[in-house]
Tab-separated table of C-alpha atoms in Angstrom:
chain	number	residue	atom	x	y	z
A	1	MET	CA	129.476	103.045	110.066
A	2	TYR	CA	126.968	105.474	108.569
A	3	PHE	CA	125.132	107.716	111.013
A	4	ASP	CA	123.235	110.984	111.147
A	5	LYS	CA	124.131	113.812	113.508
A	6	ARG	CA	121.365	115.996	114.923
A	7	LYS	CA	122.308	119.288	116.532
A	8	TYR	CA	120.478	120.722	119.532
A	9	LYS	CA	120.646	123.643	121.908
A	10	GLY	CA	118.836	123.873	125.222
A	11	SER	CA	119.181	125.645	128.547
A	12	CYS	CA	120.062	124.553	132.042
A	13	PRO	CA	116.823	124.362	134.093
A	14	HIS	CA	118.660	125.815	137.090
A	15	CYS	CA	120.616	128.785	135.688
A	16	GLU	CA	119.448	129.015	132.033
A	17	VAL	CA	122.960	128.842	130.551
A	18	VAL	CA	122.848	127.578	126.950
A	19	ILE	CA	123.992	123.977	126.407
A	20	GLU	CA	124.808	122.697	122.925
A	21	TYR	CA	124.884	118.975	122.163
A	22	HIS	CA	124.815	116.539	119.241
A	23	VAL	CA	122.762	113.341	119.085
A	24	ILE	CA	123.974	110.455	116.917
A	25	ILE	CA	121.286	108.536	114.982
A	26	PHE	CA	121.981	105.159	113.352
A	27	PRO	CA	119.996	103.878	110.339
A	28	VAL	CA	118.664	100.696	112.013
A	29	GLU	CA	118.763	100.291	115.793
A	30	ASN	CA	119.036	103.148	118.284
A	31	ASP	CA	119.312	102.978	122.071
A	32	ASP	CA	116.963	105.108	124.154
A	33	GLY	CA	118.422	106.770	127.223
A	34	GLU	CA	119.899	109.940	128.648
A	35	MET	CA	123.151	111.768	129.232
A	36	VAL	CA	123.675	112.833	132.841
A	37	CYS	CA	125.635	116.068	132.835
A	38	THR	CA	126.965	118.765	135.121
A	39	CYS	CA	126.183	122.341	134.116
A	40	GLY	CA	129.384	124.250	133.455
A	41	ALA	CA	127.958	127.427	134.971
A	42	CYS	CA	126.059	126.453	138.132
A	43	GLY	CA	127.435	122.951	138.778
A	44	GLU	CA	124.006	121.322	139.059
A	45	GLU	CA	123.357	117.853	137.645
A	46	ILE	CA	120.838	117.670	134.798
A	47	SER	CA	119.458	115.043	132.440
A	48	ILE	CA	119.483	115.231	128.649
A	49	PRO	CA	117.164	112.506	127.272
A	50	CYS	CA	118.303	111.349	123.837
A	51	LEU	CA	118.888	108.422	121.535
A	52	ASN	CA	122.263	106.676	121.688
A	53	PRO	CA	123.533	108.525	124.784
A	54	GLU	CA	126.850	106.663	124.684
A	55	GLU	CA	127.727	107.975	121.215
A	56	SER	CA	126.056	111.394	121.594
A	57	HIS	CA	128.102	114.219	123.071
A	58	ILE	CA	128.106	117.683	124.618
A	59	ILE	CA	129.585	120.543	122.590
A	60	SER	CA	129.483	123.348	125.142
A	61	GLY	CA	127.851	124.515	128.367
A	62	ALA	CA	128.065	121.275	130.364
A	63	ASN	CA	130.168	118.192	131.039
A	64	LYS	CA	128.954	114.678	130.262
A	65	ASP	CA	129.356	112.578	133.431
A	66	TYR	CA	127.790	109.238	132.512
A	67	VAL	CA	124.990	107.718	130.448
A	68	ILE	CA	121.879	105.688	131.211
A	69	ASP	CA	120.545	103.127	128.736
A	70	TYR	CA	116.839	102.633	129.403
A	71	SER	CA	117.086	99.029	128.174
A	72	TYR	CA	119.042	98.160	131.324
A	73	GLU	CA	118.582	101.005	133.809
A	74	ALA	CA	115.820	103.197	135.165
A	75	PRO	CA	115.790	106.915	134.329
A	76	SER	CA	117.689	109.223	136.649
A	77	TYR	CA	114.649	111.439	137.314
A	78	LEU	CA	116.962	114.451	137.396
A	79	THR	CA	115.585	117.759	136.132
A	80	GLU	CA	115.713	117.693	132.339
A	81	ILE	CA	117.294	120.221	130.017
A	82	ASP	CA	114.908	123.032	129.122
A	83	ALA	CA	113.846	124.802	125.887
A	84	MET	CA	115.387	122.422	123.354
A	85	PHE	CA	115.897	123.542	119.739
A	86	GLU	CA	117.023	121.326	116.881
A	87	TYR	CA	118.959	123.223	114.217
A	88	ASN	CA	120.861	122.554	111.033
A	89	GLY	CA	123.142	125.381	109.968
A	90	ASP	CA	122.254	129.064	109.882
A	91	ILE	CA	118.482	129.536	109.759
A	92	PHE	CA	118.930	132.961	108.146
A	93	LYS	CA	121.219	131.835	105.334
A	94	ASN	CA	121.138	129.670	102.259
A	95	ALA	CA	124.219	128.559	100.362
A	96	PRO	CA	125.800	131.459	98.431
A	97	SER	CA	124.296	131.736	94.955
A	98	TYR	CA	125.358	133.073	91.566
A	99	ASN	CA	122.604	133.409	88.972
A	100	SER	CA	124.219	133.561	85.531
A	101	ASN	CA	120.846	134.327	83.918
A	102	THR	CA	120.513	137.758	85.542
A	103	ILE	CA	122.434	140.949	84.715
A	104	SER	CA	126.104	140.128	84.118
A	105	LEU	CA	128.996	141.367	86.195
A	106	TYR	CA	131.474	140.176	83.550
A	107	SER	CA	130.875	141.004	79.856
A	108	CYS	CA	132.995	140.579	76.734
A	109	GLU	CA	134.052	143.886	75.180
A	110	THR	CA	133.346	142.742	71.622
A	111	CYS	CA	130.347	140.373	71.730
A	112	ASP	CA	127.114	139.882	73.634
A	113	ASP	CA	127.721	136.308	74.826
A	114	ASN	CA	126.650	135.469	78.365
A	115	LEU	CA	130.151	134.758	79.686
A	116	GLU	CA	128.936	133.821	83.150
A	117	LEU	CA	126.633	131.158	81.726
A	118	ILE	CA	129.423	129.810	79.491
A	119	ALA	CA	131.824	129.727	82.443
A	120	HIS	CA	129.364	127.680	84.503
A	121	GLN	CA	128.821	125.305	81.582
A	122	GLU	CA	132.585	124.861	81.230
A	123	ILE	CA	133.166	124.040	84.890
A	124	ASP	CA	130.433	121.397	84.627
A	125	LYS	CA	132.133	119.890	81.551
A	126	LYS	CA	135.581	119.806	83.135
A	127	PHE	CA	134.496	118.791	86.619
A	128	ASN	CA	135.863	115.238	86.479
A	129	GLU	CA	139.282	116.505	85.372
A	130	PHE	CA	139.881	118.910	88.235
A	131	ALA	CA	137.891	116.924	90.830
A	132	SER	CA	140.345	114.033	90.631
A	133	ALA	CA	143.214	116.485	91.074
A	134	ILE	CA	141.528	117.980	94.144
A	135	ASN	CA	140.984	114.502	95.604
A	136	ASN	CA	144.658	113.670	95.055
A	137	TYR	CA	145.709	116.820	96.896
A	138	THR	CA	143.268	116.057	99.720
A	139	ILE	CA	144.934	112.669	100.251
A	140	ILE	CA	148.293	114.438	100.520
A	141	ASP	CA	146.812	116.973	102.921
A	142	ILE	CA	145.266	114.303	105.163
A	143	LYS	CA	148.695	112.672	105.416
A	144	GLY	CA	150.072	115.963	106.733
A	145	TYR	CA	151.934	117.174	103.650
A	146	GLY	CA	149.521	119.948	102.607
A	147	PHE	CA	149.826	123.662	103.310
A	148	LEU	CA	146.603	124.597	105.128
A	149	PRO	CA	144.831	126.450	102.302
A	150	GLU	CA	141.759	128.575	102.952
A	151	LYS	CA	140.094	128.052	99.562
A	152	ILE	CA	140.182	125.753	96.556
A	153	LEU	CA	140.626	127.801	93.373
A	154	VAL	CA	139.810	126.377	89.946
A	155	ALA	CA	140.804	128.292	86.798
A	156	ILE	CA	138.923	127.298	83.621
A	157	ASN	CA	139.751	128.415	80.053
A	158	PHE	CA	137.135	129.119	77.382
A	159	LYS	CA	136.430	131.210	74.286
A	160	CYS	CA	133.320	133.192	73.447
A	161	SER	CA	131.788	133.457	69.956
A	162	CYS	CA	134.016	136.359	68.889
A	163	GLY	CA	137.132	134.287	69.583
A	164	THR	CA	138.267	136.144	72.711
A	165	GLU	CA	140.014	133.874	75.213
A	166	HIS	CA	138.846	134.059	78.814
A	167	LYS	CA	139.833	132.460	82.116
A	168	ALA	CA	137.101	131.951	84.727
A	169	LEU	CA	138.161	131.719	88.364
A	170	PHE	CA	135.951	129.675	90.696
A	171	TYR	CA	136.407	128.924	94.397
A	172	LYS	CA	135.026	127.102	97.414
A	173	ASP	CA	136.099	126.647	101.023
A	174	TYR	CA	138.809	124.027	101.408
A	175	ASN	CA	137.839	120.998	103.475
A	176	HIS	CA	137.975	117.205	103.238
A	177	CYS	CA	134.295	116.822	102.337
A	178	GLY	CA	132.784	115.706	99.050
A	179	PHE	CA	131.818	118.361	96.518
A	180	ALA	CA	130.006	119.069	93.242
A	181	SER	CA	130.560	121.652	90.521
A	182	ASP	CA	127.670	123.691	91.950
A	183	ASP	CA	129.689	124.239	95.131
A	184	PHE	CA	132.139	126.464	93.263
A	185	LEU	CA	131.430	130.195	93.067
A	186	LEU	CA	132.478	132.497	90.235
A	187	ALA	CA	134.971	135.151	91.386
A	188	ASN	CA	136.323	136.554	88.114
A	189	ILE	CA	136.497	136.272	84.325
A	190	THR	CA	139.491	137.758	82.509
A	191	ASN	CA	139.510	139.805	79.295
A	192	THR	CA	136.182	141.421	80.060
A	193	GLN	CA	134.833	144.933	80.229
A	194	ASP	CA	136.513	146.816	83.081
A	195	LEU	CA	134.303	146.962	86.146
A	196	ASN	CA	134.852	150.743	86.236
A	197	ASP	CA	132.899	150.902	82.978
A	198	LYS	CA	130.551	147.994	83.631
A	199	ILE	CA	129.240	149.376	86.929
A	200	ASP	CA	128.794	153.041	86.139
A	201	GLY	CA	125.349	154.357	85.390
A	202	THR	CA	121.671	153.808	86.015
A	203	LEU	CA	120.169	150.401	86.764
A	204	THR	CA	116.897	149.134	88.170
A	205	LYS	CA	116.716	148.295	91.860
A	206	SER	CA	116.538	144.587	90.982
A	207	ASP	CA	119.597	144.728	88.715
A	208	SER	CA	121.507	146.734	91.322
A	209	LEU	CA	120.769	144.029	93.893
A	210	GLU	CA	121.976	141.286	91.520
A	211	ILE	CA	125.220	143.178	90.853
A	212	LEU	CA	125.735	143.535	94.585
A	213	LYS	CA	125.071	139.840	95.252
A	214	LYS	CA	127.574	138.819	92.578
A	215	ILE	CA	130.290	141.191	93.697
A	216	ILE	CA	129.975	140.085	97.342
A	217	VAL	CA	130.803	136.576	96.095
A	218	ARG	CA	133.908	138.056	94.431
A	219	TRP	CA	134.878	140.038	97.528
A	220	GLU	CA	134.485	136.980	99.753
A	221	LEU	CA	137.505	135.504	97.982
A	222	VAL	CA	139.555	138.561	97.103
A	223	PHE	CA	139.410	140.694	100.240
A	224	ASP	CA	139.955	140.469	103.978
A	225	ARG	CA	136.798	142.357	104.860
A	226	THR	CA	133.506	143.357	103.225
A	227	TYR	CA	131.499	146.379	104.359
A	228	LEU	CA	127.875	146.973	103.414
A	229	ILE	CA	126.741	150.473	104.360
A	230	PHE	CA	123.088	151.236	103.680
A	231	PRO	CA	120.186	152.913	105.479
A	232	TYR	CA	117.274	150.686	104.459
A	233	VAL	CA	116.263	147.188	103.379
A	234	GLY	CA	113.084	146.931	101.324
A	235	TYR	CA	110.385	149.547	101.579
A	236	TYR	CA	108.568	151.281	104.391
A	237	LYS	CA	106.072	148.834	105.894
A	238	SER	CA	107.234	145.946	103.678
A	239	PRO	CA	105.662	142.621	104.754
A	240	ALA	CA	107.830	140.639	107.172
A	241	ASP	CA	108.397	137.767	104.729
A	242	LYS	CA	109.635	140.109	101.977
A	243	THR	CA	111.923	141.955	104.388
A	244	LEU	CA	113.489	138.683	105.553
A	245	LYS	CA	113.845	137.450	101.965
A	246	LEU	CA	115.955	140.504	101.065
A	247	TRP	CA	118.091	140.179	104.184
A	248	LYS	CA	118.587	136.473	103.512
A	249	GLU	CA	119.669	137.111	99.912
A	250	ILE	CA	122.429	139.453	101.081
A	251	LEU	CA	123.546	137.582	104.207
A	252	SER	CA	123.766	134.300	102.283
A	253	GLN	CA	126.423	135.650	99.924
A	254	SER	CA	129.021	135.773	102.700
A	255	HIS	CA	129.707	132.698	104.814
A	256	SER	CA	132.646	133.945	106.862
A	257	PRO	CA	133.361	136.579	109.542
A	258	LYS	CA	134.441	138.967	106.772
A	259	LEU	CA	131.062	140.682	106.412
A	260	SER	CA	130.294	143.845	108.400
A	261	ILE	CA	127.090	145.878	108.133
A	262	VAL	CA	126.523	149.559	108.909
A	263	THR	CA	122.880	150.641	108.930
A	264	LYS	CA	120.177	152.495	110.810
A	265	THR	CA	118.850	151.289	114.148
A	266	GLN	CA	115.316	151.238	112.747
A	267	THR	CA	116.467	148.963	109.900
A	268	LEU	CA	117.937	146.479	112.371
A	269	ASN	CA	114.789	146.718	114.466
A	270	SER	CA	112.627	145.997	111.410
A	271	PHE	CA	114.706	142.851	110.807
A	272	LYS	CA	114.227	141.734	114.404
A	273	LYS	CA	110.500	142.441	114.226
A	274	ALA	CA	110.208	140.460	110.977
A	275	VAL	CA	112.065	137.523	112.557
A	276	THR	CA	109.689	137.571	115.522
A	277	THR	CA	106.715	137.610	113.138
A	278	GLU	CA	107.951	134.852	110.819
A	279	TYR	CA	109.976	132.585	113.149
A	280	LEU	CA	110.200	133.061	116.896
A	281	ASP	CA	110.793	135.845	119.384
A	282	TYR	CA	114.095	137.416	118.323
A	283	LYS	CA	115.326	137.678	121.908
A	284	ILE	CA	114.976	133.910	122.348
A	285	LEU	CA	116.875	133.219	119.122
A	286	GLU	CA	119.529	135.728	120.177
A	287	ARG	CA	119.928	134.050	123.551
A	288	PHE	CA	120.601	130.717	121.849
A	289	ASP	CA	123.014	132.338	119.370
A	290	PHE	CA	120.838	131.603	116.329
A	291	THR	CA	120.900	135.191	115.067
A	292	PRO	CA	123.253	136.223	112.215
A	293	LYS	CA	126.653	137.450	113.397
A	294	ALA	CA	126.527	140.260	110.840
A	295	ILE	CA	123.339	141.523	112.505
A	296	THR	CA	124.397	141.159	116.138
A	297	SER	CA	127.693	142.935	115.389
A	298	ALA	CA	126.205	145.540	113.017
A	299	ILE	CA	127.312	149.133	113.500
A	300	LYS	CA	124.375	151.474	114.042
A	301	ASN	CA	124.474	154.800	112.220
A	302	THR	CA	121.285	156.808	112.549
A	303	ASN	CA	122.332	159.993	110.760
A	304	SER	CA	123.574	158.615	107.434
A	305	HIS	CA	121.820	157.922	104.153
A	306	ALA	CA	125.050	156.821	102.424
A	307	LYS	CA	125.083	153.667	100.293
A	308	ILE	CA	128.631	152.306	100.136
A	309	TYR	CA	129.534	148.684	99.436
A	310	CYS	CA	133.190	147.669	99.478
A	311	GLY	CA	135.736	144.884	99.733
A	312	VAL	CA	138.904	145.992	101.505
A	313	SER	CA	142.454	144.826	102.105
A	314	GLU	CA	145.473	146.843	103.192
A	315	ASP	CA	146.668	147.720	99.710
A	316	TYR	CA	143.610	147.232	97.488
A	317	VAL	CA	139.942	148.208	97.698
A	318	GLU	CA	136.962	147.784	95.372
A	319	SER	CA	133.898	149.887	96.110
A	320	ILE	CA	130.412	150.490	94.753
A	321	SER	CA	128.554	153.619	95.750
A	322	GLY	CA	125.431	155.350	94.564
A	323	SER	CA	121.752	155.563	95.407
A	324	ALA	CA	120.833	151.875	95.755
A	325	ASN	CA	119.458	150.492	99.017
A	326	ILE	CA	118.874	146.752	99.437
A	327	ALA	CA	115.635	146.491	97.497
A	328	GLN	CA	113.963	145.055	94.415
A	329	GLY	CA	111.827	146.758	91.805
A	330	PRO	CA	111.819	148.496	88.415
A	331	SER	CA	112.662	152.024	89.560
A	332	ALA	CA	116.066	153.482	88.659
A	333	GLU	CA	119.157	153.625	90.865
A	334	GLN	CA	122.684	154.886	90.201
A	335	LEU	CA	125.822	152.812	90.842
A	336	THR	CA	129.525	153.603	90.396
A	337	PHE	CA	132.456	151.192	90.793
A	338	LYS	CA	135.908	152.432	91.771
A	339	ARG	CA	139.267	150.960	92.823
A	340	TYR	CA	141.670	152.268	95.425
A	341	TYR	CA	145.207	151.087	96.091
A	342	SER	CA	145.456	152.226	99.697
A	343	TYR	CA	143.077	151.248	102.470
A	344	SER	CA	144.127	154.304	104.472
A	345	ASP	CA	143.160	156.588	101.592
A	346	PHE	CA	139.815	154.850	101.141
A	347	HIS	CA	139.164	154.896	104.876
A	348	ARG	CA	139.790	158.637	105.022
A	349	ARG	CA	137.434	159.290	102.103
A	350	TYR	CA	134.576	156.909	102.927
A	351	LEU	CA	134.760	154.967	106.184
A	352	ALA	CA	136.072	157.390	108.812
A	353	PRO	CA	132.648	159.024	109.393
A	354	PHE	CA	131.230	155.614	110.383
A	355	ASN	CA	133.840	154.962	113.096
A	356	LEU	CA	135.095	151.900	111.219
A	357	LYS	CA	138.507	150.593	112.191
A	358	GLU	CA	141.594	152.072	110.597
A	359	ILE	CA	144.340	149.993	112.232
A	360	PRO	CA	145.244	147.245	109.690
A	361	GLU	CA	146.423	144.633	112.208
A	362	ASP	CA	143.112	144.946	114.047
A	363	LEU	CA	141.006	145.141	110.903
A	364	PHE	CA	142.523	142.183	109.062
A	365	PRO	CA	143.000	139.435	111.697
A	366	LEU	CA	142.051	136.679	109.233
A	367	LYS	CA	145.491	136.923	107.630
A	368	SER	CA	147.048	135.102	110.560
A	369	THR	CA	144.969	131.929	110.077
A	370	HIS	CA	145.503	131.087	106.400
A	371	ASP	CA	148.070	132.751	104.159
A	372	CYS	CA	147.354	130.785	100.990
A	373	HIS	CA	144.930	128.943	98.727
A	374	VAL	CA	145.377	125.819	96.607
A	375	LEU	CA	145.041	126.493	92.869
A	376	PHE	CA	144.038	124.027	90.142
A	377	ASP	CA	144.666	125.811	86.832
A	378	GLU	CA	143.731	124.300	83.481
A	379	ASP	CA	146.920	125.856	82.047
A	380	ASN	CA	148.829	123.522	84.381
A	381	ASN	CA	146.633	120.450	83.672
A	382	PHE	CA	144.861	121.112	86.984
A	383	GLU	CA	147.916	120.079	89.005
A	384	PHE	CA	147.781	121.641	92.448
A	385	LYS	CA	149.795	124.754	93.236
A	386	LYS	CA	150.184	126.778	96.407
A	387	LEU	CA	149.004	130.334	95.830
A	388	TYR	CA	149.742	132.961	98.445
A	389	LYS	CA	146.940	135.442	98.959
A	390	LYS	CA	149.119	138.317	97.805
A	391	GLN	CA	149.494	136.490	94.463
A	392	LEU	CA	145.739	136.224	93.925
A	393	PHE	CA	145.474	139.585	92.182
A	394	LYS	CA	147.535	138.242	89.266
A	395	LEU	CA	144.583	135.993	88.400
A	396	LEU	CA	142.222	138.976	88.219
A	397	ASP	CA	143.991	140.795	85.349
């Protein structure tokens, strides 16, 4: 049966512990009632009025004892849950984006074609071919014969106008949900200008930001951790809405625990102040765990003006450094891209002054959850293939 799920958070009226619960809504008839619950912290009974209390459920903070349907029973008259918020996803993030009409991260060495635009056109054209292959694998996985991949990878072949052959690598999180071609993010295009040459020089603030947004999408797939080290976002006394827009553009590019931020205390405070101005008191949002994890776990560094952006794994690092803060505008900034083949070496050169972790087993805990992806390569007629993470770099050549 089709239904809608509405997500809520509230607080116990007795001890203020946060309680999360989901309410199920049907398209035609809905029962009016309440869930009678026991707070997991103080043990007091409370009432959560809601539609369809039988089907609705508690996620955390309390235990559901029984339900009351107002069609047959009187209300309990217990003290009701306090400070309810309805939410749908992360209020500070949009879906990750990749704008192929802005400055390119991947460029052909011999022609001026917009390879990123062509790659997106090609994945749209070939969607039905690889989508059916993904659905076939999903059926196998649901039956228990899959291999617990972290991402779906799709490799698409195409040529540009000069005849150079390219392979575009797209990805999305693996799950059993429906999907569209727009859900896939561009992580690489082969046979292109080396990033050492592409990202080396002077760019506008706006172009620097676009390069950073695109490479975070790449790093989200390729690396175990992404660090963004910068002193400022926007300009001094930027309006709250513009400050939040810049933060949102960056935070939206990473949708996993991989992202870590190092910045000044005043920059974090300006974010919190902007949130309070545009949304709701930051402390209230923080209490209900609505604030971005990358902000709440940010490392404060008051004495640095360094701008270092990097994706790191134990044996491979890509970094961008230069003069660019997180900002937009026509003024010039300098960016330089560089690769390292030892995290320890890179840490010693760049990260040690910021007290960032050096111990690999502590730094890269995500390796223990998923060790592979599932690849659908056009060269193999989009038949599924298990790809270990350590093999991923072969697709980036």
